[in-house]
Tab-separated table of C-alpha atoms and ligand atoms in Angstrom:
chain	number	residue	atom	x	y	z
M	159	UNK	CA	159.311	145.559	224.134
M	160	UNK	CA	161.193	148.032	223.053
M	161	UNK	CA	163.987	147.775	220.029
M	162	UNK	CA	166.661	149.380	221.271
M	163	UNK	CA	167.725	145.963	223.622
M	164	UNK	CA	171.094	147.666	223.757
M	165	UNK	CA	170.724	151.052	225.649
M	166	UNK	CA	174.714	151.492	226.910
M	167	UNK	CA	174.123	154.907	225.746
M	168	UNK	CA	170.883	155.981	226.485
M	169	UNK	CA	169.557	157.869	228.984
M	170	UNK	CA	168.605	156.273	232.611
M	171	UNK	CA	164.655	157.496	232.696
M	172	UNK	CA	161.052	155.952	231.270
M	173	UNK	CA	159.181	158.214	231.948
M	174	UNK	CA	158.663	162.477	230.332
M	175	UNK	CA	158.315	162.956	233.960
M	176	UNK	CA	161.987	162.043	234.745
M	177	UNK	CA	163.103	163.715	231.818
M	178	UNK	CA	161.666	166.823	232.439
M	179	UNK	CA	163.158	166.665	235.740
M	180	UNK	CA	166.614	166.067	234.953
M	181	UNK	CA	165.629	169.358	232.346
M	182	UNK	CA	164.803	171.383	234.690
M	183	UNK	CA	168.107	169.934	236.787
M	184	UNK	CA	170.487	170.987	233.311
M	185	UNK	CA	168.624	174.280	232.931
M	186	UNK	CA	169.424	175.208	236.048
M	187	UNK	CA	173.020	174.372	235.846
M	188	UNK	CA	173.660	176.146	232.610
M	189	UNK	CA	171.379	179.069	233.584
M	190	UNK	CA	173.926	180.102	236.830
M	191	UNK	CA	176.806	178.636	234.937
M	192	UNK	CA	176.143	181.426	232.384
M	193	UNK	CA	174.778	184.381	234.183
M	194	UNK	CA	178.824	184.342	236.551
M	195	UNK	CA	181.152	182.932	233.770
M	196	UNK	CA	179.586	184.306	230.139
M	197	UNK	CA	180.157	187.995	230.072
M	198	UNK	CA	177.419	187.910	227.364
M	199	UNK	CA	175.705	186.296	228.588
M	200	UNK	CA	175.401	188.148	232.057
M	201	UNK	CA	175.353	191.450	230.495
M	202	UNK	CA	172.122	189.713	228.355
M	203	UNK	CA	170.107	188.274	231.434
M	204	UNK	CA	170.507	191.252	233.226
M	205	UNK	CA	169.220	193.478	230.139
M	206	UNK	CA	166.206	190.848	230.489
M	207	UNK	CA	165.878	191.676	234.397
M	208	UNK	CA	166.892	187.581	234.794
M	209	UNK	CA	168.473	186.357	237.688
M	210	UNK	CA	169.191	182.242	238.564
M	211	UNK	CA	167.128	182.192	240.786
M	212	UNK	CA	164.150	183.385	238.840
M	213	UNK	CA	163.945	179.499	237.916
M	214	UNK	CA	161.369	177.802	239.416
M	215	UNK	CA	160.087	175.302	236.420
M	216	UNK	CA	160.827	174.127	232.596
M	217	UNK	CA	157.746	176.714	231.599
M	218	UNK	CA	160.191	179.850	232.731
M	219	UNK	CA	162.196	178.943	230.155
M	220	UNK	CA	160.002	180.706	227.302
M	221	UNK	CA	160.712	184.287	230.134
M	222	UNK	CA	164.611	183.675	229.093
M	223	UNK	CA	165.782	186.076	226.239
M	224	UNK	CA	166.645	184.685	222.476
M	225	UNK	CA	170.353	184.341	221.227
M	226	UNK	CA	171.267	184.636	218.009
M	227	UNK	CA	173.631	183.552	214.867
M	228	UNK	CA	174.466	187.565	215.183
M	229	UNK	CA	175.562	187.580	218.753
M	230	UNK	CA	178.058	184.450	218.041
M	231	UNK	CA	179.315	186.957	214.938
M	232	UNK	CA	179.612	189.924	217.144
M	233	UNK	CA	181.039	187.891	220.176
M	234	UNK	CA	183.541	186.944	217.739
M	235	UNK	CA	186.420	185.387	217.938
M	236	UNK	CA	185.057	183.294	221.207
M	237	UNK	CA	180.944	184.002	221.578
M	238	UNK	CA	179.366	183.348	224.625
M	239	UNK	CA	182.844	181.808	225.960
M	240	UNK	CA	181.702	180.746	230.014
M	241	UNK	CA	184.604	179.248	231.181
M	242	UNK	CA	188.760	179.860	231.052
M	243	UNK	CA	191.009	179.406	228.152
M	244	UNK	CA	192.836	177.226	230.163
M	245	UNK	CA	190.278	174.311	230.056
M	246	UNK	CA	189.161	175.049	225.970
M	247	UNK	CA	190.763	172.024	224.664
M	248	UNK	CA	189.165	172.631	221.263
M	249	UNK	CA	187.443	174.804	219.197
M	250	UNK	CA	185.187	174.381	215.507
M	251	UNK	CA	184.020	176.551	213.458
M	252	UNK	CA	181.261	176.565	210.937
M	253	UNK	CA	181.349	179.172	207.690
M	254	UNK	CA	178.551	182.316	208.762
M	255	UNK	CA	176.617	182.645	205.701
M	256	UNK	CA	177.818	186.736	206.209
M	257	UNK	CA	180.393	188.139	207.807
M	258	UNK	CA	182.498	186.210	210.710
M	259	UNK	CA	182.519	182.367	210.574
M	260	UNK	CA	181.114	181.181	213.723
M	261	UNK	CA	183.261	180.201	216.562
M	262	UNK	CA	182.766	177.110	218.795
M	263	UNK	CA	185.010	176.175	221.947
M	264	UNK	CA	184.357	173.453	223.643
M	265	UNK	CA	185.823	171.855	227.408
M	266	UNK	CA	187.282	167.819	227.620
M	267	UNK	CA	183.731	167.434	229.731
M	268	UNK	CA	182.321	168.793	226.170
M	269	UNK	CA	183.907	166.493	223.603
M	270	UNK	CA	182.685	163.501	225.735
M	271	UNK	CA	179.281	164.281	225.789
M	272	UNK	CA	179.435	165.173	222.191
M	273	UNK	CA	181.067	161.552	221.790
M	274	UNK	CA	178.386	160.214	224.193
M	275	UNK	CA	175.831	161.725	221.991
M	276	UNK	CA	177.155	159.866	218.536
M	277	UNK	CA	177.301	156.724	219.935
M	278	UNK	CA	174.299	156.797	220.808
M	279	UNK	CA	172.997	157.482	217.807
M	280	UNK	CA	175.249	154.487	216.216
M	281	UNK	CA	173.622	152.625	218.764
M	282	UNK	CA	170.133	153.807	217.715
M	283	UNK	CA	170.926	152.900	214.155
M	284	UNK	CA	171.172	149.338	215.707
M	285	UNK	CA	175.381	149.487	215.009
M	286	UNK	CA	177.659	147.118	217.365
M	287	UNK	CA	181.561	146.937	217.667
M	288	UNK	CA	181.734	144.164	214.490
M	289	UNK	CA	180.122	146.896	212.556
M	290	UNK	CA	182.692	148.651	209.835
M	291	UNK	CA	181.516	153.050	209.264
M	292	UNK	CA	183.595	154.114	206.609
M	293	UNK	CA	183.402	158.320	206.929
M	294	UNK	CA	183.493	160.024	204.021
M	295	UNK	CA	182.509	163.613	205.550
M	296	UNK	CA	184.285	166.878	205.442
M	297	UNK	CA	186.973	166.507	208.191
M	298	UNK	CA	189.196	169.376	209.967
M	299	UNK	CA	187.490	172.871	211.193
M	300	UNK	CA	184.138	171.628	210.405
M	301	UNK	CA	182.772	169.352	213.115
M	302	UNK	CA	181.421	166.437	210.897
M	303	UNK	CA	184.261	163.961	210.328
M	304	UNK	CA	185.723	164.308	213.671
M	305	UNK	CA	182.294	163.705	215.329
M	306	UNK	CA	181.392	160.704	213.170
M	307	UNK	CA	184.580	159.377	214.257
M	308	UNK	CA	184.937	159.991	218.032
M	309	UNK	CA	181.263	158.852	218.450
M	310	UNK	CA	182.420	155.311	216.191
M	311	UNK	CA	185.319	154.614	218.444
M	312	UNK	CA	183.336	155.563	221.484
M	313	UNK	CA	180.929	152.544	220.409
M	314	UNK	CA	183.413	150.404	219.510
M	315	UNK	CA	182.695	150.073	215.666
M	316	UNK	CA	186.075	149.589	213.245
M	317	UNK	CA	186.084	153.690	212.317
M	318	UNK	CA	187.552	154.126	208.453
M	319	UNK	CA	188.088	157.912	207.582
M	320	UNK	CA	188.471	159.283	204.106
M	321	UNK	CA	186.774	162.130	203.859
M	322	UNK	CA	184.275	163.482	201.074
M	323	UNK	CA	185.487	162.854	197.450
M	324	UNK	CA	187.926	160.525	195.900
M	325	UNK	CA	185.920	157.776	194.779
M	326	UNK	CA	188.357	155.193	193.848
M	327	UNK	CA	188.809	155.401	197.148
M	328	UNK	CA	186.169	154.578	198.891
M	329	UNK	CA	185.021	152.325	196.235
M	330	UNK	CA	188.534	150.157	196.828
M	331	UNK	CA	188.184	150.118	200.548
M	332	UNK	CA	184.377	149.219	200.631
M	333	UNK	CA	184.639	146.130	198.580
M	334	UNK	CA	188.238	145.275	200.153
M	335	UNK	CA	187.254	146.312	203.867
M	336	UNK	CA	183.533	145.469	203.467
M	337	UNK	CA	182.845	148.254	205.378
M	338	UNK	CA	179.058	147.326	206.574
M	339	UNK	CA	178.146	151.678	207.233
M	340	UNK	CA	178.439	154.162	205.182
M	341	UNK	CA	177.987	157.791	206.409
M	342	UNK	CA	178.021	160.815	203.878
M	343	UNK	CA	175.186	163.909	203.163
M	344	UNK	CA	172.747	162.583	200.456
M	345	UNK	CA	174.643	163.917	197.384
M	346	UNK	CA	178.122	162.255	198.490
M	347	UNK	CA	176.003	159.152	198.919
M	348	UNK	CA	174.434	159.644	195.352
M	349	UNK	CA	177.648	160.334	194.188
M	350	UNK	CA	179.270	157.462	195.665
M	351	UNK	CA	175.732	155.033	194.626
M	352	UNK	CA	176.373	156.285	191.230
M	353	UNK	CA	179.853	155.127	191.355
M	354	UNK	CA	179.465	151.685	192.720
M	355	UNK	CA	176.330	150.980	189.675
M	356	UNK	CA	179.073	152.678	187.251
M	357	UNK	CA	182.276	149.929	188.555
M	358	UNK	CA	178.598	146.969	189.283
M	359	UNK	CA	180.006	146.239	192.820
M	360	UNK	CA	177.090	145.795	193.930
M	361	UNK	CA	177.512	142.314	194.933
M	362	UNK	CA	180.856	142.710	195.811
M	363	UNK	CA	179.753	145.313	198.417
M	364	UNK	CA	178.598	143.984	202.725
M	365	UNK	CA	177.007	147.966	203.021
M	366	UNK	CA	173.658	147.212	205.184
M	367	UNK	CA	173.141	151.327	206.159
M	368	UNK	CA	173.614	154.708	205.417
M	369	UNK	CA	174.076	157.373	207.858
M	370	UNK	CA	173.391	161.198	206.130
M	371	UNK	CA	174.131	164.512	207.701
M	372	UNK	CA	174.304	168.209	207.115
M	373	UNK	CA	171.596	167.981	204.428
M	374	UNK	CA	168.175	167.906	203.051
M	375	UNK	CA	167.286	165.313	201.114
M	376	UNK	CA	164.354	164.080	199.736
M	377	UNK	CA	162.078	160.860	199.648
M	378	UNK	CA	163.042	160.197	195.823
M	379	UNK	CA	166.623	160.766	196.641
M	380	UNK	CA	166.420	158.262	199.526
M	381	UNK	CA	164.457	155.298	197.740
M	382	UNK	CA	167.609	155.726	194.776
M	383	UNK	CA	170.354	155.633	197.413
M	384	UNK	CA	168.909	152.589	198.777
M	385	UNK	CA	168.893	151.385	195.420
M	386	UNK	CA	171.998	152.302	194.505
M	387	UNK	CA	173.637	150.854	197.429
M	388	UNK	CA	171.687	147.717	198.162
M	389	UNK	CA	171.141	148.812	202.125
M	390	UNK	CA	167.887	148.432	203.662
M	391	UNK	CA	168.034	151.529	205.965
M	392	UNK	CA	169.128	155.726	205.798
M	393	UNK	CA	169.665	157.573	208.774
M	394	UNK	CA	169.188	161.210	208.955
M	395	UNK	CA	171.439	162.629	211.353
M	396	UNK	CA	170.625	166.136	212.334
M	397	UNK	CA	173.258	168.473	213.619
M	398	UNK	CA	174.858	171.876	213.934
M	399	UNK	CA	178.042	173.542	214.813
M	400	UNK	CA	176.894	175.634	217.685
M	401	UNK	CA	174.853	172.290	219.022
M	402	UNK	CA	178.230	170.095	219.407
M	403	UNK	CA	178.081	169.483	216.062
M	404	UNK	CA	176.256	166.165	214.183
M	405	UNK	CA	174.748	163.551	216.540
M	406	UNK	CA	172.285	165.306	218.303
M	407	UNK	CA	169.503	162.898	217.056
M	408	UNK	CA	168.462	159.846	215.037
M	409	UNK	CA	165.483	158.438	213.631
M	410	UNK	CA	165.779	154.452	214.995
M	411	UNK	CA	164.855	151.264	212.607
M	412	UNK	CA	161.132	152.425	212.801
M	413	UNK	CA	161.833	156.065	210.323
M	414	UNK	CA	159.134	157.765	212.194
M	415	UNK	CA	161.057	160.717	212.685
M	416	UNK	CA	164.026	161.813	214.424
M	417	UNK	CA	164.901	161.086	217.833
M	418	UNK	CA	166.590	163.900	220.213
M	419	UNK	CA	168.255	163.754	222.710
M	420	UNK	CA	166.076	165.483	224.982
M	421	UNK	CA	168.510	164.962	228.159
M	422	UNK	CA	171.379	166.985	226.956
M	423	UNK	CA	169.562	170.396	225.542
M	424	UNK	CA	165.773	170.941	225.384
M	425	UNK	CA	164.143	171.653	221.737
M	426	UNK	CA	161.107	174.429	221.114
M	427	UNK	CA	159.612	175.121	218.116
M	428	UNK	CA	158.430	178.925	217.830
M	429	UNK	CA	156.617	180.980	215.042
M	430	UNK	CA	159.862	183.300	213.629
M	431	UNK	CA	157.724	185.620	212.754
M	432	UNK	CA	156.225	186.445	216.130
M	433	UNK	CA	158.702	184.487	218.101
M	434	UNK	CA	156.107	182.555	220.473
M	435	UNK	CA	156.439	178.444	220.421
M	436	UNK	CA	154.016	176.789	218.000
M	437	UNK	CA	151.699	174.051	219.330
M	438	UNK	CA	153.423	170.302	218.441
M	439	UNK	CA	153.113	169.111	215.007
M	440	UNK	CA	153.050	172.693	213.198
M	441	UNK	CA	155.821	173.535	211.386
M	442	UNK	CA	158.355	176.529	212.741
M	443	UNK	CA	162.208	177.383	213.614
M	444	UNK	CA	164.140	175.131	215.952
M	445	UNK	CA	164.966	176.831	219.241
M	446	UNK	CA	167.527	174.672	221.856
M	447	UNK	CA	168.790	175.818	225.493
M	448	UNK	CA	171.626	173.229	225.870
M	449	UNK	CA	171.491	171.807	229.408
M	450	UNK	CA	175.404	170.521	230.122
M	451	UNK	CA	177.310	172.959	227.527
M	452	UNK	CA	180.658	174.307	229.608
M	453	UNK	CA	182.482	176.264	226.867
M	454	UNK	CA	180.266	177.799	224.889
M	455	UNK	CA	176.889	177.096	226.704
M	456	UNK	CA	173.297	177.818	224.109
M	457	UNK	CA	170.138	179.443	225.948
M	458	UNK	CA	167.100	178.960	223.176
M	459	UNK	CA	169.580	180.018	220.326
M	460	UNK	CA	167.682	180.208	217.751
M	461	UNK	CA	169.097	177.457	214.803
M	462	UNK	CA	167.186	178.856	211.533
M	463	UNK	CA	166.895	175.172	210.706
M	464	UNK	CA	163.093	174.081	210.268
M	465	UNK	CA	160.877	171.121	211.826
M	466	UNK	CA	158.147	170.416	214.079
M	467	UNK	CA	157.665	168.350	216.815
M	468	UNK	CA	155.697	165.548	216.424
M	469	UNK	CA	153.105	164.458	219.029
M	470	UNK	CA	152.787	160.445	219.745
M	471	UNK	CA	155.919	158.720	221.466
M	472	UNK	CA	157.662	156.547	218.284
M	473	UNK	CA	156.371	152.419	218.073
M	474	UNK	CA	159.944	151.614	219.505
M	475	UNK	CA	159.379	152.405	222.974
M	476	UNK	CA	162.488	154.526	223.772
M	477	UNK	CA	160.922	157.651	225.165
M	478	UNK	CA	163.684	159.736	223.344
M	479	UNK	CA	160.464	162.412	221.812
M	480	UNK	CA	160.937	162.656	217.972
M	481	UNK	CA	161.066	166.235	216.155
M	482	UNK	CA	160.504	165.741	212.076
M	483	UNK	CA	162.965	165.131	209.492
M	484	UNK	CA	164.787	168.998	209.255
M	485	UNK	CA	161.844	170.501	206.272
M	486	UNK	CA	164.805	173.625	205.357
M	487	UNK	CA	166.442	177.055	206.458
M	488	UNK	CA	164.577	179.937	206.953
M	489	UNK	CA	167.311	181.592	205.081
M	490	UNK	CA	166.728	179.138	202.397
M	491	UNK	CA	162.831	180.514	201.862
M	492	UNK	CA	162.636	182.509	198.547
M	493	UNK	CA	159.401	184.473	197.562
M	494	UNK	CA	158.523	184.492	193.966
M	495	UNK	CA	154.923	185.943	192.974
M	496	UNK	CA	154.737	187.231	196.493
M	497	UNK	CA	154.381	183.121	197.677
M	498	UNK	CA	156.621	182.143	200.026
M	499	UNK	CA	158.471	178.712	199.474
M	500	UNK	CA	161.155	176.290	201.042
M	501	UNK	CA	163.458	174.000	198.505
M	502	UNK	CA	161.449	171.098	200.998
M	503	UNK	CA	158.038	172.097	199.358
M	504	UNK	CA	159.895	171.439	195.712
M	505	UNK	CA	161.386	168.276	196.958
M	506	UNK	CA	158.149	167.169	198.099
M	507	UNK	CA	156.233	167.914	195.316
M	508	UNK	CA	158.525	166.150	192.522
M	509	UNK	CA	159.243	163.151	194.620
M	510	UNK	CA	156.038	162.142	193.577
M	511	UNK	CA	156.503	161.878	190.339
M	512	UNK	CA	158.250	158.640	189.277
M	513	UNK	CA	159.496	158.995	185.742
M	514	UNK	CA	161.861	161.878	187.139
M	515	UNK	CA	165.032	161.467	188.893
M	516	UNK	CA	166.268	162.505	192.012
M	517	UNK	CA	168.564	165.718	191.127
M	518	UNK	CA	166.783	168.631	190.378
M	519	UNK	CA	167.403	172.871	190.220
M	520	UNK	CA	164.903	175.472	190.276
M	521	UNK	CA	166.193	179.218	188.533
M	522	UNK	CA	164.263	182.389	189.026
M	523	UNK	CA	164.341	185.298	186.207
M	524	UNK	CA	162.715	188.583	186.287
M	525	UNK	CA	161.683	189.017	182.602
M	526	UNK	CA	160.851	192.275	180.837
M	527	UNK	CA	157.272	192.205	182.019
M	528	UNK	CA	158.752	192.648	185.480
M	529	UNK	CA	157.238	189.254	186.697
M	530	UNK	CA	159.052	186.172	188.406
M	531	UNK	CA	159.666	183.564	186.650
M	532	UNK	CA	160.685	179.706	188.042
M	533	UNK	CA	161.797	177.019	186.006
M	534	UNK	CA	162.523	173.777	187.655
M	535	UNK	CA	165.118	172.090	185.776
M	536	UNK	CA	164.907	168.535	186.278
M	537	UNK	CA	166.644	164.768	184.186
M	538	UNK	CA	164.465	162.184	183.514
M	539	UNK	CA	164.539	158.509	184.744
M	540	UNK	CA	166.849	155.725	182.922
M	541	UNK	CA	164.216	154.002	180.403
M	542	UNK	CA	161.950	156.951	180.163
M	543	UNK	CA	161.669	158.220	176.381
M	544	UNK	CA	162.120	161.701	175.233
M	545	UNK	CA	158.881	161.325	173.727
M	546	UNK	CA	157.029	161.728	177.756
M	547	UNK	CA	158.485	164.885	178.292
M	548	UNK	CA	156.405	167.276	177.308
M	549	UNK	CA	153.781	165.182	179.265
M	550	UNK	CA	156.050	164.941	182.140
M	551	UNK	CA	156.400	168.793	182.546
M	552	UNK	CA	152.846	169.489	182.053
M	553	UNK	CA	152.652	167.908	185.451
M	554	UNK	CA	155.005	168.940	187.259
M	555	UNK	CA	153.126	172.237	186.171
M	556	UNK	CA	150.217	170.980	187.514
M	557	UNK	CA	151.766	169.930	190.547
M	558	UNK	CA	153.243	172.565	191.726
M	559	UNK	CA	150.839	175.223	190.738
M	560	UNK	CA	148.257	172.404	193.264
M	561	UNK	CA	150.876	172.258	196.180
M	562	UNK	CA	152.725	175.331	196.355
M	563	UNK	CA	149.724	177.963	194.313
M	564	UNK	CA	152.733	178.932	192.250
M	565	UNK	CA	153.465	178.777	187.983
M	566	UNK	CA	156.311	177.260	187.279
M	567	UNK	CA	157.826	175.761	183.472
M	568	UNK	CA	159.381	172.799	183.346
M	569	UNK	CA	162.473	172.112	181.482
M	570	UNK	CA	163.154	167.750	181.191
M	571	UNK	CA	167.074	166.964	180.506
M	572	UNK	CA	168.785	163.207	180.057
M	573	UNK	CA	169.504	161.578	182.994
M	574	UNK	CA	173.171	162.636	184.304
M	575	UNK	CA	172.986	166.117	183.037
M	576	UNK	CA	172.709	168.357	186.347
M	577	UNK	CA	175.994	168.441	187.702
M	578	UNK	CA	176.936	166.159	191.062
M	579	UNK	CA	178.876	166.999	193.972
M	580	UNK	CA	180.236	165.393	196.655
M	581	UNK	CA	179.589	168.162	199.608
M	582	UNK	CA	175.651	169.568	199.249
M	583	UNK	CA	174.198	170.132	196.101
M	584	UNK	CA	173.468	173.643	194.901
M	585	UNK	CA	169.890	173.681	194.219
M	586	UNK	CA	168.144	177.297	193.678
M	587	UNK	CA	169.577	179.899	191.713
M	588	UNK	CA	167.979	183.283	191.902
M	589	UNK	CA	168.793	185.067	189.168
M	590	UNK	CA	167.014	188.478	189.836
M	591	UNK	CA	169.630	189.541	191.947
J	1073	LIG	ZN1	161.844	155.246	217.762
């Protein structure tokens, strides 16, 4: 029997075949809708020699051209738009790392679909109408806060919308309202845990679950947050503004991977260099194609997020497929002495060392000899003495060389030395430029 007894928001499919039939129908609709209503896509598809009638099976997806973040910027301020302005009821935007921000528009139906997907996330995390959900992610132009709130209200739980920061108010409401679920970035959740510990509030909380979005986090950070807030489950919610926002998947209580909503979008994993699809289990870039999105549909949109498809079904019995955690962004990669490194790989190595905390920084320098040097700054855990500094530093150097084939120095600091933030922590400092 599947774990998810309550399936109000789950798709009405029981097998991969039924899911694929649903996907083919959605893909056909998206292609026709985009071709007929979006000047951007019509031009792009015509250039590729593709008409909507050419689509016969899901295998034909790989013949469609990619869409990229650069396309969104060139088509600014209403990229990919495929409906008249009368039908657009909201916009959200995310910061572009270079150039213009990405603005995405939504129809009434898009917002309803997003709320439904987000309610499904909460359902998958085992929430009910009895839950009280304290929302400590950003509101406004960003998709985060309002997404968390819409889904919560759709499910029928109680939303406590606070936004990030405001530690005193967060503590007050956690205690007074007995919030059962806390939603935040991993950095904010850690900060909250440390604040709860400092104020000695742990025994007065009713928290059971933390739902974390928008930021990659390490296993050791997870352990620390669980311990400080006294919660049983941490859930990972992926999402990007181009694809509605957060809420497009969630790991279930088995935590074997992230179930993604394959009835709303198709996920492909490609090799970012060759652009060819990679087999399940292999890491690559996520490419998404939406199946119902009206205002700004996505056709093979390159997200830059790195993960892999997990080939085996989840033991919970839910037929929605799994992808791994987001292991980083292809833009986050840096190169030291000809070795490609993703911050996620450093997270993983450091998480295996019990004497250090979850916070760290990577500093990259080019010295007079013209070579690159990497220094890792980490904190000792409470209760570990300074006399261990040298042993810990040696282990970090050894483990990084063993796993990543790169040499690094380690600097061991007192607990609490590195900066904490309520948004996303900056971890890599490249002083070479
Ligand atoms: Zn599952």
